[in-house]
CSV table of C-alpha atoms in Angstrom, one decimal:
chain,number,residue,atom,x,y,z
P,1,MET,CA,22.5,15.8,-19.8
P,2,LYS,CA,19.2,17.5,-18.9
P,3,SER,CA,20.8,19.1,-15.9
P,4,MET,CA,23.6,20.5,-18.0
P,5,ARG,CA,21.1,21.9,-20.5
P,6,ILE,CA,19.3,23.6,-17.7
P,7,ALA,CA,22.5,25.1,-16.3
P,8,ALA,CA,23.5,26.4,-19.8
P,9,ALA,CA,20.0,27.9,-20.3
P,10,ILE,CA,20.3,29.7,-16.9
P,11,CYS,CA,23.7,31.1,-17.9
P,12,LEU,CA,22.3,32.4,-21.2
P,13,ALA,CA,19.4,34.0,-19.4
P,14,LEU,CA,21.6,35.7,-16.9
P,15,LEU,CA,23.9,37.0,-19.7
P,16,LEU,CA,20.8,38.3,-21.6
P,17,SER,CA,19.4,40.0,-18.5
P,18,THR,CA,22.8,41.6,-17.8
P,19,THR,CA,23.0,42.9,-21.4
P,20,LEU,CA,19.5,44.3,-21.3
P,21,ALA,CA,19.6,45.8,-17.8
P,22,GLY,CA,18.7,49.4,-17.7
P,23,CYS,CA,16.9,49.5,-21.1
P,24,GLY,CA,14.0,51.8,-20.9
P,25,SER,CA,14.8,52.9,-17.3
P,26,THR,CA,13.2,56.0,-16.0
P,27,ALA,CA,15.2,56.1,-12.7
P,28,THR,CA,16.5,59.5,-11.6
P,29,LYS,CA,18.7,60.8,-8.8
P,30,GLU,CA,17.1,60.7,-5.4
P,31,GLY,CA,14.9,63.7,-4.9
P,32,ALA,CA,15.3,64.8,-8.5
P,33,VAL,CA,12.4,65.6,-10.8
P,34,GLU,CA,12.3,63.4,-13.9
P,35,ASN,CA,13.2,65.3,-17.1
P,36,ALA,CA,14.1,68.4,-15.1
P,37,VAL,CA,17.6,68.5,-16.7
P,38,PRO,CA,17.7,69.2,-20.5
P,39,ALA,CA,18.7,66.3,-22.7
P,40,GLY,CA,22.4,66.0,-23.2
P,41,MET,CA,23.2,67.7,-19.8
P,42,PHE,CA,23.6,66.7,-16.2
P,43,THR,CA,24.0,68.4,-12.8
P,44,ASN,CA,26.3,68.1,-9.8
P,45,PRO,CA,26.5,66.3,-7.5
P,46,LEU,CA,26.6,63.1,-9.5
P,47,PHE,CA,26.5,60.8,-6.5
P,48,ALA,CA,25.8,61.2,-2.8
P,49,ASN,CA,28.1,59.8,-0.1
P,50,GLY,CA,31.0,59.8,-2.5
P,51,ALA,CA,34.2,60.7,-0.7
P,52,ASP,CA,37.5,60.1,-2.5
P,53,PRO,CA,36.1,59.3,-6.0
P,54,TRP,CA,38.0,57.5,-8.7
P,55,LEU,CA,36.4,57.5,-12.2
P,56,GLU,CA,37.6,55.9,-15.4
P,57,TYR,CA,36.1,55.7,-18.9
P,58,TRP,CA,37.1,52.4,-20.5
P,59,ASP,CA,35.8,50.4,-23.4
P,60,GLY,CA,32.3,52.0,-23.6
P,61,ASN,CA,31.6,52.5,-19.9
P,62,TYR,CA,32.4,54.7,-16.9
P,63,TYR,CA,33.5,53.0,-13.8
P,64,LEU,CA,33.3,54.7,-10.4
P,65,THR,CA,34.5,53.9,-6.9
P,66,THR,CA,34.2,55.9,-3.7
P,67,THR,CA,35.2,55.3,-0.1
P,68,THR,CA,32.9,52.8,1.6
P,69,TRP,CA,34.1,52.9,5.2
P,70,THR,CA,33.4,49.1,5.4
P,71,SER,CA,35.1,45.9,4.5
P,72,GLN,CA,33.8,46.0,0.9
P,73,LEU,CA,35.2,47.5,-2.2
P,74,VAL,CA,32.2,48.6,-4.3
P,75,MET,CA,32.2,49.7,-8.0
P,76,ARG,CA,29.5,51.2,-10.2
P,77,LYS,CA,29.4,51.0,-14.0
P,78,SER,CA,27.4,52.9,-16.6
P,79,PRO,CA,27.7,53.8,-20.3
P,80,THR,CA,26.7,57.4,-19.4
P,81,LEU,CA,28.1,59.7,-16.8
P,82,ASP,CA,24.8,60.7,-15.2
P,83,GLY,CA,23.8,57.0,-15.2
P,84,LEU,CA,26.3,56.4,-12.4
P,85,ALA,CA,23.8,57.9,-10.0
P,86,THR,CA,21.4,54.9,-10.4
P,87,ALA,CA,23.9,52.2,-11.4
P,88,ALA,CA,23.8,49.1,-9.3
P,89,PRO,CA,26.7,48.8,-6.8
P,90,VAL,CA,28.8,45.7,-7.3
P,91,ASN,CA,31.0,44.3,-4.6
P,92,VAL,CA,34.2,43.5,-6.4
P,93,TRP,CA,36.3,42.7,-3.3
P,94,SER,CA,35.9,41.9,0.4
P,95,ASP,CA,38.5,41.1,3.1
P,96,ALA,CA,38.3,39.2,6.4
P,97,GLU,CA,42.1,39.3,7.2
P,98,LEU,CA,42.2,41.1,10.5
P,99,SER,CA,45.3,43.2,9.8
P,100,ARG,CA,43.6,44.9,6.8
P,101,CYS,CA,39.9,43.9,7.1
P,102,CYS,CA,38.2,47.2,7.6
P,103,ASN,CA,37.8,51.0,7.0
P,104,PHE,CA,38.2,50.8,3.2
P,105,TRP,CA,39.2,54.2,1.8
P,106,ALA,CA,40.2,55.9,-1.4
P,107,PHE,CA,40.1,53.1,-4.1
P,108,GLU,CA,42.0,53.7,-7.4
P,109,PHE,CA,42.1,51.4,-10.3
P,110,HIS,CA,44.8,51.7,-13.0
P,111,ARG,CA,45.4,49.8,-16.2
P,112,LEU,CA,49.1,48.8,-16.3
P,113,ASN,CA,51.2,46.4,-18.3
P,114,GLY,CA,52.3,44.3,-15.4
P,115,PRO,CA,54.1,40.9,-15.0
P,116,ASN,CA,51.0,39.2,-16.4
P,117,GLY,CA,50.3,41.6,-19.2
P,118,TRP,CA,47.7,44.3,-19.3
P,119,ARG,CA,45.8,44.2,-16.0
P,120,TRP,CA,43.8,46.5,-13.8
P,121,TYR,CA,45.6,47.2,-10.5
P,122,LEU,CA,43.2,48.4,-7.7
P,123,MET,CA,44.9,50.1,-4.8
P,124,TYR,CA,43.1,51.0,-1.6
P,125,THR,CA,43.6,52.0,2.0
P,126,SER,CA,42.4,49.8,4.8
P,127,GLY,CA,43.3,48.8,8.4
P,128,GLN,CA,42.0,47.1,11.6
P,129,HIS,CA,38.5,47.1,13.1
P,130,GLY,CA,37.8,49.8,15.7
P,131,THR,CA,40.8,52.0,15.0
P,132,LEU,CA,42.3,54.2,12.2
P,133,ASP,CA,45.8,53.8,13.6
P,134,HIS,CA,46.9,51.0,11.3
P,135,GLN,CA,45.6,52.2,7.9
P,136,HIS,CA,47.9,51.2,5.0
P,137,LEU,CA,47.9,50.4,1.3
P,138,SER,CA,47.0,47.2,-0.5
P,139,VAL,CA,46.9,46.2,-4.2
P,140,LEU,CA,44.7,43.8,-6.1
P,141,GLU,CA,45.3,42.5,-9.7
P,142,SER,CA,42.5,41.7,-12.1
P,143,ALA,CA,42.3,38.2,-13.6
P,144,GLY,CA,41.6,39.7,-17.1
P,145,ASP,CA,41.2,43.1,-18.7
P,146,ASP,CA,38.0,44.1,-16.9
P,147,PRO,CA,37.9,46.9,-14.2
P,148,MET,CA,35.3,45.0,-12.3
P,149,GLY,CA,37.6,42.0,-11.9
P,150,PRO,CA,37.6,39.3,-10.7
P,151,TYR,CA,40.5,40.4,-8.5
P,152,VAL,CA,43.4,38.6,-6.7
P,153,TYR,CA,45.1,40.0,-3.7
P,154,LYS,CA,48.8,40.8,-4.4
P,155,GLY,CA,50.3,42.6,-1.4
P,156,GLU,CA,50.9,45.4,1.0
P,157,MET,CA,53.7,47.8,0.2
P,158,MET,CA,54.2,49.1,3.7
P,159,PRO,CA,52.1,47.1,6.1
P,160,ASP,CA,54.0,48.2,9.3
P,161,THR,CA,53.5,52.0,8.8
P,162,TRP,CA,50.6,54.3,8.5
P,163,ASN,CA,50.2,55.2,4.8
P,164,ILE,CA,47.2,56.2,2.7
P,165,ASP,CA,46.1,57.6,-0.7
P,166,GLY,CA,48.3,55.6,-3.0
P,167,THR,CA,48.6,56.2,-6.8
P,168,TYR,CA,51.0,55.4,-9.6
P,169,LEU,CA,53.4,57.5,-11.7
P,170,GLU,CA,54.9,56.0,-14.9
P,171,HIS,CA,58.0,57.9,-16.1
P,172,ASN,CA,60.6,56.8,-18.6
P,173,GLY,CA,59.8,53.2,-18.2
P,174,GLN,CA,59.9,53.2,-14.4
P,175,LEU,CA,56.9,52.8,-12.2
P,176,TYR,CA,56.7,54.8,-9.0
P,177,LEU,CA,54.3,54.7,-6.0
P,178,LEU,CA,53.0,58.0,-4.5
P,179,TRP,CA,51.4,58.0,-1.1
P,180,SER,CA,50.7,60.2,2.0
P,181,GLU,CA,52.2,59.6,5.5
P,182,TRP,CA,52.5,61.6,8.8
P,183,VAL,CA,55.8,62.8,10.2
P,184,GLY,CA,55.4,64.6,13.5
P,185,ASP,CA,52.5,67.1,13.0
P,186,GLU,CA,52.8,67.1,9.2
P,187,GLN,CA,51.1,64.9,6.7
P,188,LEU,CA,53.4,64.6,3.6
P,189,ASN,CA,53.3,63.1,0.1
P,190,TRP,CA,56.0,60.6,-0.6
P,191,ILE,CA,57.5,58.7,-3.6
P,192,SER,CA,59.4,55.4,-4.1
P,193,LYS,CA,60.4,53.2,-7.0
P,194,MET,CA,58.4,50.1,-7.7
P,195,THR,CA,59.5,46.6,-8.8
P,196,THR,CA,55.9,45.5,-9.4
P,197,PRO,CA,52.6,47.3,-9.2
P,198,TRP,CA,52.4,45.9,-5.6
P,199,SER,CA,56.0,46.3,-4.3
P,200,ILE,CA,58.5,49.0,-3.7
P,201,GLU,CA,62.3,49.2,-3.4
P,202,GLY,CA,65.0,51.7,-2.4
P,203,PRO,CA,64.6,55.1,-0.8
P,204,ARG,CA,61.4,56.7,0.3
P,205,VAL,CA,61.4,60.4,-0.5
P,206,VAL,CA,59.2,63.3,0.5
P,207,ILE,CA,58.0,65.3,-2.5
P,208,THR,CA,55.5,67.7,-1.0
P,209,ARG,CA,55.0,69.2,2.4
P,210,PRO,CA,52.5,71.9,3.6
P,211,GLU,CA,54.6,75.0,3.4
P,212,GLU,CA,52.1,77.7,2.5
P,213,GLU,CA,49.5,79.0,5.0
P,214,TRP,CA,46.7,77.9,2.7
P,215,GLU,CA,48.0,74.3,3.1
P,216,LYS,CA,47.6,74.4,6.9
P,217,SER,CA,43.9,75.1,7.6
P,218,GLU,CA,43.5,73.4,11.1
P,219,ARG,CA,46.2,70.8,10.3
P,220,LYS,CA,49.3,70.7,8.1
P,221,VAL,CA,48.1,68.2,5.4
P,222,ASN,CA,49.2,67.1,1.9
P,223,GLU,CA,47.5,64.0,0.6
P,224,GLY,CA,45.7,62.5,-2.3
P,225,ALA,CA,48.5,62.9,-4.9
P,226,GLU,CA,47.4,62.4,-8.5
P,227,ILE,CA,49.3,62.6,-11.8
P,228,LEU,CA,48.2,64.6,-14.9
P,229,LYS,CA,50.2,64.5,-18.1
P,230,LYS,CA,50.1,66.5,-21.3
P,231,ASP,CA,52.5,67.3,-24.2
P,232,GLY,CA,55.4,65.7,-22.4
P,233,ARG,CA,54.8,67.6,-19.1
P,234,THR,CA,54.0,65.9,-15.8
P,235,PHE,CA,51.9,67.6,-13.1
P,236,LEU,CA,51.3,66.5,-9.6
P,237,ILE,CA,47.9,67.6,-8.2
P,238,TYR,CA,47.3,67.0,-4.5
P,239,SER,CA,44.9,67.9,-1.7
P,240,ALA,CA,46.0,70.4,0.9
P,241,SER,CA,44.7,71.4,4.4
P,242,PHE,CA,42.5,69.3,6.7
P,243,CYS,CA,39.6,67.6,5.0
P,244,ASP,CA,37.3,68.5,7.9
P,245,THR,CA,37.4,72.2,6.9
P,246,PRO,CA,35.7,74.0,4.1
P,247,ASP,CA,39.2,75.1,2.9
P,248,TYR,CA,40.3,71.6,1.7
P,249,LYS,CA,41.7,72.4,-1.8
P,250,LEU,CA,44.0,71.3,-4.6
P,251,ALA,CA,47.6,72.3,-5.0
P,252,MET,CA,50.1,71.6,-7.9
P,253,LYS,CA,53.7,70.8,-8.5
P,254,GLU,CA,55.4,70.1,-11.9
P,255,LEU,CA,58.2,67.8,-12.7
P,256,THR,CA,60.6,70.3,-14.2
P,257,GLY,CA,63.7,68.1,-13.9
P,258,LYS,CA,64.5,64.6,-15.0
P,259,ASP,CA,64.3,62.6,-11.7
P,260,PRO,CA,60.9,62.2,-9.9
P,261,MET,CA,62.8,60.9,-6.9
P,262,ASN,CA,64.7,64.3,-6.5
P,263,PRO,CA,62.5,66.8,-4.7
P,264,GLU,CA,64.5,69.6,-6.3
P,265,ASP,CA,63.2,68.4,-9.7
P,266,TRP,CA,59.6,69.3,-8.7
P,267,THR,CA,58.5,73.0,-9.0
P,268,LYS,CA,55.7,74.1,-6.7
P,269,TYR,CA,53.0,76.6,-7.9
P,270,PRO,CA,52.5,79.3,-5.4
P,271,GLU,CA,48.7,79.4,-5.3
P,272,PRO,CA,45.9,76.8,-5.0
P,273,VAL,CA,44.6,75.5,-8.4
P,274,PHE,CA,41.1,74.6,-7.2
P,275,GLN,CA,39.3,75.7,-4.0
P,276,ARG,CA,35.9,76.5,-2.4
P,277,GLY,CA,33.5,78.6,-4.4
P,278,ASN,CA,30.0,78.9,-5.8
P,279,GLY,CA,28.5,77.2,-2.7
P,280,VAL,CA,30.8,74.2,-2.9
P,281,PHE,CA,33.1,73.6,0.1
P,282,GLY,CA,36.2,71.5,0.6
P,283,PRO,CA,36.6,70.4,-3.0
P,284,GLY,CA,39.4,67.9,-3.2
P,285,HIS,CA,40.7,64.3,-3.5
P,286,ASN,CA,40.4,64.4,-7.2
P,287,GLY,CA,41.0,62.2,-10.2
P,288,PHE,CA,41.0,62.8,-14.0
P,289,PHE,CA,39.3,61.1,-16.9
P,290,LYS,CA,38.8,61.6,-20.6
P,291,SER,CA,35.5,62.1,-22.5
P,292,PRO,CA,34.3,59.0,-24.5
P,293,ASP,CA,35.7,60.4,-27.7
P,294,GLY,CA,39.0,61.4,-26.1
P,295,THR,CA,38.8,65.1,-26.9
P,296,GLU,CA,38.0,66.5,-23.5
P,297,ASP,CA,39.8,66.4,-20.1
P,298,TRP,CA,37.6,66.1,-17.0
P,299,LEU,CA,38.1,66.5,-13.3
P,300,VAL,CA,36.3,64.4,-10.7
P,301,TYR,CA,36.4,65.3,-7.0
P,302,HIS,CA,34.3,65.4,-3.9
P,303,GLY,CA,32.8,68.4,-2.2
P,304,ASN,CA,30.4,69.5,0.4
P,305,SER,CA,27.2,71.5,0.2
P,306,LYS,CA,27.6,73.2,3.6
P,307,GLU,CA,30.5,75.0,5.1
P,308,THR,CA,30.0,73.1,8.4
P,309,ASP,CA,30.2,69.7,6.7
P,310,GLY,CA,33.6,67.8,7.0
P,311,CYS,CA,35.3,64.5,6.4
P,312,GLY,CA,32.2,62.3,6.5
P,313,ALA,CA,29.5,60.9,4.3
P,314,SER,CA,28.2,64.3,3.4
P,315,ARG,CA,30.9,64.6,0.7
P,316,SER,CA,29.5,63.9,-2.8
P,317,VAL,CA,30.9,63.2,-6.2
P,318,ARG,CA,31.2,66.1,-8.7
P,319,ALA,CA,32.6,66.3,-12.2
P,320,GLN,CA,33.4,69.1,-14.6
P,321,LYS,CA,35.4,69.7,-17.8
P,322,PHE,CA,38.7,71.6,-17.5
P,323,VAL,CA,40.9,73.4,-20.1
P,324,TRP,CA,44.5,74.2,-20.6
P,325,ASN,CA,46.2,77.6,-20.3
P,326,ASP,CA,48.3,79.1,-23.1
P,327,ASP,CA,51.4,78.3,-21.0
P,328,GLY,CA,50.5,74.6,-21.0
P,329,THR,CA,49.3,74.4,-17.4
P,330,PRO,CA,45.8,73.0,-16.5
P,331,ASN,CA,43.0,75.5,-15.7
P,332,PHE,CA,40.4,73.8,-13.4
P,333,GLY,CA,38.4,77.0,-13.0
P,334,GLU,CA,36.0,77.1,-10.0
P,335,PRO,CA,33.5,74.5,-8.7
P,336,ILE,CA,30.3,74.5,-10.8
P,337,PRO,CA,27.3,75.4,-8.6
P,338,GLU,CA,25.0,72.5,-7.6
P,339,GLY,CA,22.0,72.2,-9.9
P,340,GLU,CA,23.6,74.1,-12.8
P,341,ALA,CA,23.2,72.2,-16.1
P,342,ILE,CA,26.5,71.0,-17.5
P,343,ILE,CA,26.9,69.5,-21.0
P,344,LEU,CA,27.7,65.8,-20.9
P,345,PRO,CA,31.2,64.7,-22.0
P,346,SER,CA,31.8,64.7,-25.7
P,347,GLY,CA,31.0,61.5,-27.4
P,348,GLU,CA,28.0,60.5,-25.2
P,349,ASP,CA,25.7,61.8,-28.0
P,350,GLY,CA,26.3,58.6,-29.9
P,351,PRO,CA,26.6,56.3,-31.5
P,352,LEU,CA,26.8,54.7,-28.0
P,353,VAL,CA,29.0,51.6,-28.2
P,354,THR,CA,29.6,49.4,-25.2
P,355,ASN,CA,30.7,45.9,-24.6
P,356,VAL,CA,29.7,43.2,-22.1
P,357,GLN,CA,32.7,42.8,-19.8
P,358,GLY,CA,33.5,39.9,-17.5
P,359,ALA,CA,35.4,36.6,-17.3
P,360,HIS,CA,35.0,34.3,-20.3
P,361,MET,CA,33.6,31.0,-19.2
P,362,HIS,CA,32.6,27.7,-20.9
P,363,ILE,CA,30.2,25.0,-19.8
P,364,VAL,CA,32.1,21.7,-20.2
P,365,ASN,CA,30.8,18.2,-20.2
P,366,PRO,CA,32.9,16.5,-17.4
P,367,LYS,CA,32.7,13.1,-19.1
P,368,THR,CA,33.7,14.1,-22.7
P,369,GLN,CA,35.5,17.4,-21.8
P,370,GLN,CA,33.6,19.0,-24.7
P,371,CYS,CA,32.3,22.5,-24.5
P,372,LEU,CA,28.6,23.2,-24.9
P,373,ALA,CA,27.7,25.6,-27.7
P,374,THR,CA,24.5,27.6,-28.5
P,375,ASP,CA,22.4,27.5,-31.6
P,376,GLY,CA,20.0,30.4,-31.4
P,377,ASP,CA,18.1,29.8,-28.2
P,378,LYS,CA,19.0,26.1,-28.0
P,379,VAL,CA,21.9,24.5,-26.1
P,380,VAL,CA,23.7,21.8,-28.0
P,381,GLN,CA,26.6,19.5,-27.3
């Protein structure tokens, strides 16, 4: 009995320490001067070494993943956007399976109503140690409704081909997979129907290819497809040109027909929708998120500080609000210069409401099968 009381007390202490973590913190970004940024504002970059960022605001917290290059999938969590810079990294998944153990890239996590109800599905690219020739997509499923898991491995959609940068499209009750894959000297964006969030069926169809000169800087590349919806319209935003150049950028298509599997039902916009500027180079591999109060649309992406930087760890996470044109298309503007103060997402000015996430657990007496309960700071049976 005494040992069970001690275990329960430890669990309570851990929960309390987790709940209170960060209270009164004076930590700042590396190299930053404390209180240099006015209250209610932040500056880019948000986070260093942040290639291929994915950011979601959910149930009182922001959650961020970036490419790790290792065998670990790491996530950061904070109730404030600028707090992600100093948030503790949490390893939510590791893999020792040799066929997919290494080179983790481009994590995305989506809340979908799957076979087991509402779950988070975390899709990522990985491959074999010592080579990038076998990179392919895998999917994890959360045990509950927490972006940080715990997760269970569900499957590989196309383990025998090279495929990266997976994301989901939900359209008229059907789930689709979008990904990027090479054919000859072209890297193309593809689409296929899904039967579950971790399996595909039927034809695999090319929906974007590098046709314009501005999509062919050094290499003919289309990758990093992402979906943006508003007022019944569906936009496909994707990265174009080689990531090792300063001219990596964002392009856009719109689903103007009824069938996402029909390339003719997608209409391409003739110019880039987001590209280098204001001292930011190679802006791309983006995602989208809402402000805490749901009134603002935000763009998250990676970019470089130098024209000579490329596809490595120099890429950092940046975020900025975007607006909508009168014709209903998104207007991402230009990259905001580094160090320029930006107003934080709407709703961060309070009241700040957040919840402790995680798996629900009970301490059970193995003899009586009764749960232990708490009475203030006492543990009772």
